[in-house]
Amino acid sequence: MFGLGPEEIGILALSLRVALVSVLASLPIAIVVAYVLARFSFPGKVLFDAIVHLPLVLPPVVVGFALLILLGKRGPIGSLLDEWFGIVFAFRWTGAALASAIMGFPLMVRAIRLSIAAVNPRLEVAARTLGA
C-alpha cells in the first residue's frame, strides 16, 4: 500500500483513531454551544464566548500543560478519574484525542455558529407550523 511498512500504517491508524474520537467527543457539545451562542441572549454571553474561544488565544503549550496538570495521575481531576474509573489520559492516545478535541472545539463552534446564524429564524417558525 503505497510502499508503507507496518510501522507507518500503525502511525496512520493511530492518527485516524485520535482524529475520529476527537471529533465524535466534541461535536455534540459544539453543536449545543453554537446553538446557544447563535440564538440566545443572556447575561455573561460575551464571557462565555471568550471562554469557548480561549484555546485559540492561548499557545498550545499552555493548554497542554494545563491539561497535564488537571488530568495527570496526580492532578485534581485525573486522580479522581484514575481512582474511581481507572481512566488515565496522560501520555496515552486518549489524552491526545482529548487535547485535539479541546484545541479544535472553538473552530467547530465558530463554523457551526455561523451556519446556524445564517438561517433565518422565520424559516424555522414556518417549518414548525408545517409539521417539521
XYZ file of N, CA, C and O in Angstrom:
528
model
N 0.850 -1.186 0.000
C 0.000 0.000 0.000
C 0.887 1.238 0.000
O 1.320 1.688 1.035
N 1.157 1.785 -1.161
C 1.962 2.990 -1.336
C 3.357 2.841 -0.751
O 3.980 3.822 -0.359
N 3.846 1.637 -0.590
C 5.189 1.421 -0.062
C 5.309 1.698 1.422
O 6.401 1.974 1.901
N 4.207 1.644 2.151
C 4.238 1.889 3.585
C 4.470 0.576 4.327
O 3.868 -0.441 4.016
N 5.309 0.648 5.328
C 5.561 -0.516 6.166
C 4.542 -0.605 7.289
O 3.696 0.267 7.462
N 4.613 -1.655 8.088
C 3.655 -1.819 9.188
C 3.731 -0.696 10.229
O 2.716 -0.325 10.827
N 4.916 -0.132 10.436
C 5.043 0.956 11.407
C 4.332 2.214 10.923
O 3.638 2.879 11.697
N 4.487 2.526 9.639
C 3.821 3.710 9.090
C 2.311 3.536 9.084
O 1.567 4.473 9.363
N 1.843 2.330 8.765
C 0.400 2.061 8.771
C -0.144 2.183 10.196
O -1.231 2.724 10.414
N 0.630 1.711 11.176
C 0.216 1.861 12.571
C 0.122 3.314 12.987
O -0.797 3.708 13.717
N 1.067 4.119 12.519
C 1.049 5.553 12.830
C -0.163 6.222 12.201
O -0.851 7.032 12.839
N -0.446 5.880 10.955
C -1.620 6.445 10.289
C -2.909 6.001 10.971
O -3.839 6.803 11.157
N -2.980 4.738 11.379
C -4.174 4.246 12.067
C -4.370 4.963 13.397
O -5.498 5.323 13.759
N -3.286 5.182 14.124
C -3.377 5.906 15.399
C -3.846 7.336 15.178
O -4.711 7.841 15.904
N -3.310 7.993 14.160
C -3.716 9.370 13.859
C -5.196 9.440 13.497
O -5.909 10.353 13.939
N -5.656 8.499 12.707
C -7.067 8.481 12.329
C -7.960 8.187 13.533
O -9.036 8.779 13.682
N -7.516 7.294 14.422
C -8.289 6.986 15.618
C -8.390 8.210 16.525
O -9.462 8.529 17.037
N -7.277 8.912 16.713
C -7.278 10.117 17.547
C -8.201 11.166 16.943
O -9.006 11.788 17.651
N -8.132 11.361 15.628
C -8.975 12.364 14.973
C -10.455 11.999 15.071
O -11.294 12.862 15.368
N -10.780 10.741 14.851
C -12.176 10.317 14.889
C -12.763 10.450 16.288
O -13.864 10.994 16.471
N -12.044 9.993 17.294
C -12.530 10.100 18.668
C -12.641 11.560 19.084
O -13.589 11.959 19.763
N -11.702 12.382 18.651
C -11.727 13.806 18.970
C -12.978 14.477 18.411
O -13.664 15.225 19.116
N -13.285 14.195 17.174
C -14.466 14.809 16.547
C -15.746 14.284 17.181
O -16.660 15.060 17.495
N -15.824 12.974 17.402
C -17.032 12.399 17.989
C -17.271 12.885 19.415
O -18.416 13.018 19.851
N -16.195 13.157 20.141
C -16.338 13.627 21.518
C -16.772 15.089 21.588
O -17.538 15.471 22.474
N -16.296 15.906 20.676
C -16.564 17.342 20.787
C -17.730 17.837 19.926
O -18.280 18.904 20.211
N -18.136 17.098 18.914
C -19.173 17.589 18.009
C -20.527 17.819 18.684
O -21.124 18.887 18.486
N -21.065 16.882 19.469
C -22.377 17.170 20.087
C -22.354 18.393 21.005
O -23.283 19.212 20.981
N -21.297 18.533 21.774
C -21.190 19.682 22.674
C -21.030 20.963 21.864
O -21.611 21.997 22.205
N -20.267 20.911 20.792
C -20.062 22.088 19.941
C -21.364 22.542 19.300
O -21.615 23.752 19.175
N -22.204 21.601 18.907
C -23.489 21.970 18.306
C -24.369 22.694 19.322
O -24.977 23.726 19.024
N -24.426 22.176 20.534
C -25.247 22.807 21.578
C -24.714 24.198 21.927
O -25.478 25.166 22.011
N -23.404 24.318 22.108
C -22.805 25.609 22.458
C -23.010 26.615 21.326
O -23.351 27.779 21.563
N -22.835 26.181 20.083
C -23.016 27.078 18.943
C -24.468 27.531 18.835
O -24.743 28.705 18.543
N -25.399 26.626 19.085
C -26.814 26.996 19.027
C -27.158 28.022 20.103
O -27.854 29.005 19.845
N -26.651 27.802 21.300
C -26.898 28.741 22.400
C -26.309 30.112 22.070
O -26.953 31.149 22.275
N -25.090 30.131 21.553
C -24.445 31.409 21.229
C -25.120 32.107 20.049
O -25.128 33.342 19.976
N -25.678 31.345 19.112
C -26.286 31.954 17.930
C -27.710 32.436 18.173
O -28.137 33.424 17.594
N -28.453 31.734 19.027
C -29.885 32.024 19.148
C -30.323 32.721 20.427
O -31.414 33.274 20.474
N -29.529 32.693 21.471
C -29.982 33.228 22.751
C -29.147 34.421 23.180
O -27.956 34.500 22.879
N -29.778 35.323 23.904
C -29.090 36.428 24.568
C -29.254 36.226 26.065
O -30.370 36.000 26.539
N -28.164 36.295 26.788
C -28.208 36.107 28.232
C -27.053 36.864 28.855
O -26.059 37.150 28.180
N -27.159 37.199 30.134
C -26.055 37.887 30.799
C -24.830 36.969 30.841
O -24.936 35.785 31.143
N -23.684 37.511 30.500
C -22.456 36.729 30.501
C -22.177 36.031 29.187
O -21.271 35.195 29.115
N -22.945 36.348 28.153
C -22.749 35.704 26.851
C -21.362 35.998 26.291
O -20.709 35.114 25.737
N -20.898 37.218 26.450
C -19.575 37.594 25.946
C -18.481 36.832 26.695
O -17.529 36.341 26.089
N -18.647 36.703 28.001
C -17.672 35.951 28.799
C -17.678 34.472 28.419
O -16.617 33.853 28.277
N -18.866 33.910 28.225
C -18.985 32.514 27.800
C -18.326 32.302 26.443
O -17.597 31.331 26.232
N -18.561 33.218 25.517
C -17.939 33.152 24.193
C -16.421 33.256 24.305
O -15.690 32.550 23.598
N -15.938 34.102 25.184
C -14.486 34.242 25.376
C -13.881 32.962 25.943
O -12.791 32.540 25.527
N -14.570 32.326 26.875
C -14.061 31.079 27.444
C -14.038 29.974 26.395
O -13.097 29.176 26.337
N -15.063 29.929 25.559
C -15.108 28.923 24.489
C -13.934 29.108 23.531
O -13.315 28.142 23.091
N -13.599 30.356 23.230
C -12.530 30.634 22.262
C -11.143 30.753 22.905
O -10.171 31.058 22.218
N -11.036 30.509 24.179
C -9.761 30.622 24.884
C -8.650 29.738 24.301
O -7.512 30.193 24.187
N -8.915 28.488 23.913
C -7.822 27.687 23.327
C -7.235 28.260 22.034
O -6.105 27.947 21.683
N -7.992 29.115 21.346
C -7.443 29.754 20.146
C -6.453 30.856 20.488
O -5.532 31.135 19.735
N -6.662 31.484 21.640
C -5.835 32.616 22.038
C -4.572 32.161 22.752
O -3.500 32.718 22.545
N -4.707 31.152 23.585
C -3.559 30.656 24.342
C -2.636 29.831 23.456
O -3.097 29.148 22.542
N -1.353 29.857 23.731
C -0.438 28.979 22.982
C -0.753 27.514 23.281
O -1.167 27.183 24.401
N -0.586 26.624 22.309
C -0.878 25.204 22.527
C -0.094 24.593 23.687
O -0.583 23.688 24.361
N 1.108 25.099 23.950
C 1.900 24.567 25.056
C 1.212 24.856 26.390
O 1.204 24.011 27.295
N 0.616 26.022 26.524
C -0.076 26.381 27.761
C -1.292 25.483 27.963
O -1.539 24.987 29.066
N -2.054 25.259 26.907
C -3.226 24.393 27.005
C -2.790 22.967 27.348
O -3.387 22.314 28.207
N -1.752 22.471 26.706
C -1.249 21.132 27.003
C -0.759 20.998 28.429
O -1.015 19.995 29.099
N -0.048 22.012 28.914
C 0.437 21.986 30.295
C -0.726 21.995 31.279
O -0.722 21.266 32.277
N -1.732 22.816 31.005
C -2.909 22.867 31.883
C -3.632 21.519 31.897
O -4.084 21.062 32.955
N -3.725 20.873 30.734
C -4.356 19.548 30.689
C -3.553 18.527 31.482
O -4.130 17.674 32.170
N -2.220 18.602 31.380
C -1.388 17.687 32.167
C -1.550 17.923 33.661
O -1.608 16.972 34.451
N -1.626 19.180 34.062
C -1.795 19.492 35.481
C -3.159 18.990 35.974
O -3.270 18.404 37.050
N -4.216 19.211 35.189
C -5.559 18.818 35.612
C -5.816 17.321 35.492
O -6.430 16.719 36.368
N -5.353 16.718 34.393
C -5.717 15.342 34.100
C -4.599 14.332 34.321
O -4.767 13.150 34.017
N -3.456 14.787 34.836
C -2.379 13.861 35.166
C -2.802 12.961 36.317
O -3.796 13.202 37.002
N -2.037 11.904 36.559
C -2.410 10.950 37.612
C -2.485 11.587 38.993
O -3.194 11.105 39.859
N -1.748 12.666 39.200
C -1.783 13.353 40.499
C -2.585 14.648 40.457
O -2.633 15.375 41.438
N -3.186 14.948 39.330
C -3.984 16.166 39.195
C -5.328 16.021 39.871
O -5.770 14.919 40.211
N -6.020 17.133 40.071
C -7.297 17.089 40.778
C -8.368 16.258 40.064
O -9.124 15.541 40.711
N -8.429 16.333 38.753
C -9.430 15.560 38.010
C -8.876 14.183 37.662
O -9.572 13.172 37.777
N -7.619 14.135 37.240
C -7.016 12.874 36.828
C -6.923 11.852 37.942
O -7.111 10.649 37.709
N -6.639 12.289 39.159
C -6.553 11.340 40.273
C -7.916 10.727 40.570
O -8.018 9.534 40.858
N -8.972 11.540 40.483
C -10.325 11.014 40.703
C -10.731 10.044 39.596
O -11.320 8.997 39.869
N -10.426 10.394 38.360
C -10.747 9.501 37.248
C -9.992 8.179 37.367
O -10.549 7.117 37.075
N -8.744 8.240 37.805
C -7.943 7.025 37.952
C -8.456 6.171 39.108
O -8.577 4.952 38.979
N -8.783 6.794 40.237
C -9.262 6.052 41.408
C -10.621 5.410 41.166
O -10.823 4.236 41.453
N -11.562 6.200 40.680
C -12.941 5.739 40.581
C -13.215 4.889 39.346
O -13.971 3.942 39.400
N -12.628 5.285 38.191
C -12.984 4.609 36.947
C -11.814 3.902 36.273
O -12.007 3.198 35.280
N -10.601 4.143 36.747
C -9.437 3.542 36.114
C -9.090 4.181 34.776
O -8.451 3.560 33.939
N -9.504 5.418 34.576
C -9.251 6.138 33.321
C -8.016 7.012 33.490
O -7.929 7.798 34.428
N -7.073 6.858 32.569
C -5.850 7.669 32.574
C -5.715 8.315 31.201
O -5.772 7.639 30.180
N -5.547 9.630 31.193
C -5.394 10.363 29.936
C -3.942 10.699 29.615
O -3.571 10.772 28.450
N -3.140 10.926 30.627
C -1.781 11.428 30.413
C -0.924 10.405 29.663
O -0.848 9.243 30.042
N -0.305 10.867 28.584
C 0.644 10.096 27.787
C 0.028 8.841 27.177
O 0.688 7.816 27.041
N -1.226 8.941 26.782
C -1.923 7.868 26.084
C -2.639 8.461 24.884
O -2.807 9.667 24.761
N -3.094 7.598 23.985
C -3.760 8.102 22.785
C -5.075 8.794 23.156
O -5.508 9.722 22.466
N -5.701 8.388 24.253
C -6.936 9.056 24.667
C -6.667 10.494 25.117
O -7.493 11.378 24.904
N -5.497 10.712 25.702
C -5.113 12.076 26.070
C -4.882 12.941 24.844
O -5.241 14.118 24.816
N -4.284 12.336 23.819
C -4.092 13.070 22.558
C -5.435 13.407 21.926
O -5.622 14.500 21.375
N -6.385 12.474 22.001
C -7.722 12.733 21.457
C -8.423 13.842 22.239
O -9.064 14.722 21.647
N -8.281 13.826 23.557
C -8.883 14.880 24.377
C -8.254 16.239 24.088
O -8.965 17.244 23.941
N -6.940 16.281 23.976
C -6.258 17.541 23.662
C -6.674 18.051 22.278
O -6.906 19.251 22.092
N -6.802 17.159 21.315
C -7.245 17.560 19.976
C -8.669 18.090 20.007
O -8.994 19.067 19.319
N -9.513 17.438 20.803
C -10.900 17.899 20.907
C -10.962 19.296 21.517
O -11.717 20.153 21.052
N -10.152 19.528 22.541
C -10.165 20.841 23.191
C -9.602 21.918 22.276
O -10.138 23.028 22.204
N -8.547 21.616 21.551
C -7.957 22.620 20.663
C -8.831 22.894 19.430
O -8.850 24.007 18.909
N -9.562 21.893 18.967
C -10.416 22.074 17.795
C -11.815 22.562 18.119
O -12.553 23.003 17.226
N -12.200 22.503 19.383
C -13.551 22.882 19.803
C -13.947 24.300 19.384
O -15.026 24.488 18.823
N -13.098 25.315 19.614
C -13.511 26.665 19.210
C -13.721 26.808 17.701
O -14.612 27.544 17.266
N -12.940 26.100 16.923
C -13.109 26.170 15.472
C -14.425 25.531 15.048
O -15.112 26.030 14.153
N -14.771 24.429 15.697
C -16.059 23.797 15.413
C -17.210 24.713 15.793
O -18.160 24.882 15.028
N -17.128 25.276 16.988
C -18.200 26.153 17.472
C -18.370 27.336 16.533
O -19.497 27.701 16.186
N -17.277 27.913 16.098
C -17.357 29.087 15.223
C -18.030 28.745 13.892
O -18.925 29.462 13.437
N -17.641 27.633 13.276
C -18.235 27.245 11.990
C -19.711 26.903 12.135
O -20.547 27.321 11.323
N -20.052 26.156 13.172
C -21.452 25.776 13.384
C -22.295 26.999 13.744
O -23.428 27.155 13.270
N -21.737 27.887 14.558
C -22.461 29.099 14.957
C -22.774 29.979 13.754
O -23.891 30.490 13.621
N -21.816 30.150 12.869
C -22.056 30.954 11.667
C -23.112 30.312 10.780
O -23.929 31.003 10.168
N -23.117 28.980 10.704
C -24.123 28.283 9.899
C -25.512 28.442 10.504
O -26.486 28.663 9.786
N -25.613 28.322 11.820
C -26.914 28.477 12.473
C -27.405 29.922 12.355
O -28.590 30.171 12.107
N -26.509 30.876 12.518
C -26.895 32.289 12.431
C -27.319 32.673 11.017
O -28.092 33.627 10.842
N -26.859 31.937 10.012
C -27.219 32.256 8.631
C -28.653 31.836 8.291
O -29.221 32.316 7.309
N -29.234 30.953 9.095
C -30.606 30.513 8.850
C -31.563 31.527 9.459
O -31.446 31.874 10.635
N -32.508 31.970 8.673
C -33.495 32.940 9.133
C -34.425 32.275 10.145
O -35.040 31.250 9.832
N -34.558 32.836 11.348
C -35.454 32.231 12.351
C -36.908 32.150 11.891
O -37.645 31.273 12.316
N -37.307 33.040 10.992
C -38.683 32.992 10.474
C -38.910 31.731 9.659
O -40.013 31.185 9.641
N -37.851 31.248 8.983
C -37.981 29.995 8.235
C -38.163 28.812 9.181
O -38.899 27.870 8.871
N -37.530 28.860 10.313
C -37.702 27.800 11.301
C -39.133 27.793 11.841
O -39.729 26.730 12.023
N -39.682 28.982 12.103
C -41.055 29.077 12.593
C -42.021 28.560 11.523
O -42.951 27.803 11.835
N -41.791 28.922 10.281
C -42.648 28.451 9.189
C -42.561 26.933 9.059
O -43.584 26.256 8.848
N -41.373 26.384 9.195
C -41.226 24.936 9.109
C -41.933 24.239 10.250
O -42.541 23.179 10.072
N -41.890 24.851 11.454
C -42.580 24.265 12.600
C -44.083 24.250 12.390
O -44.768 23.305 12.788
N -44.618 25.290 11.764
C -46.066 25.328 11.521
C -46.488 24.286 10.503
O -47.636 23.855 10.487
N -45.554 23.863 9.642
C -45.860 22.858 8.642
C -45.569 21.441 9.119
O -45.628 20.491 8.353
N -45.190 21.317 10.390
C -45.003 19.993 10.959
C -43.565 19.496 10.993
O -43.323 18.350 11.317
N -42.616 20.336 10.674
C -41.216 19.890 10.682
C -40.638 19.997 12.082
O -41.115 20.701 12.920
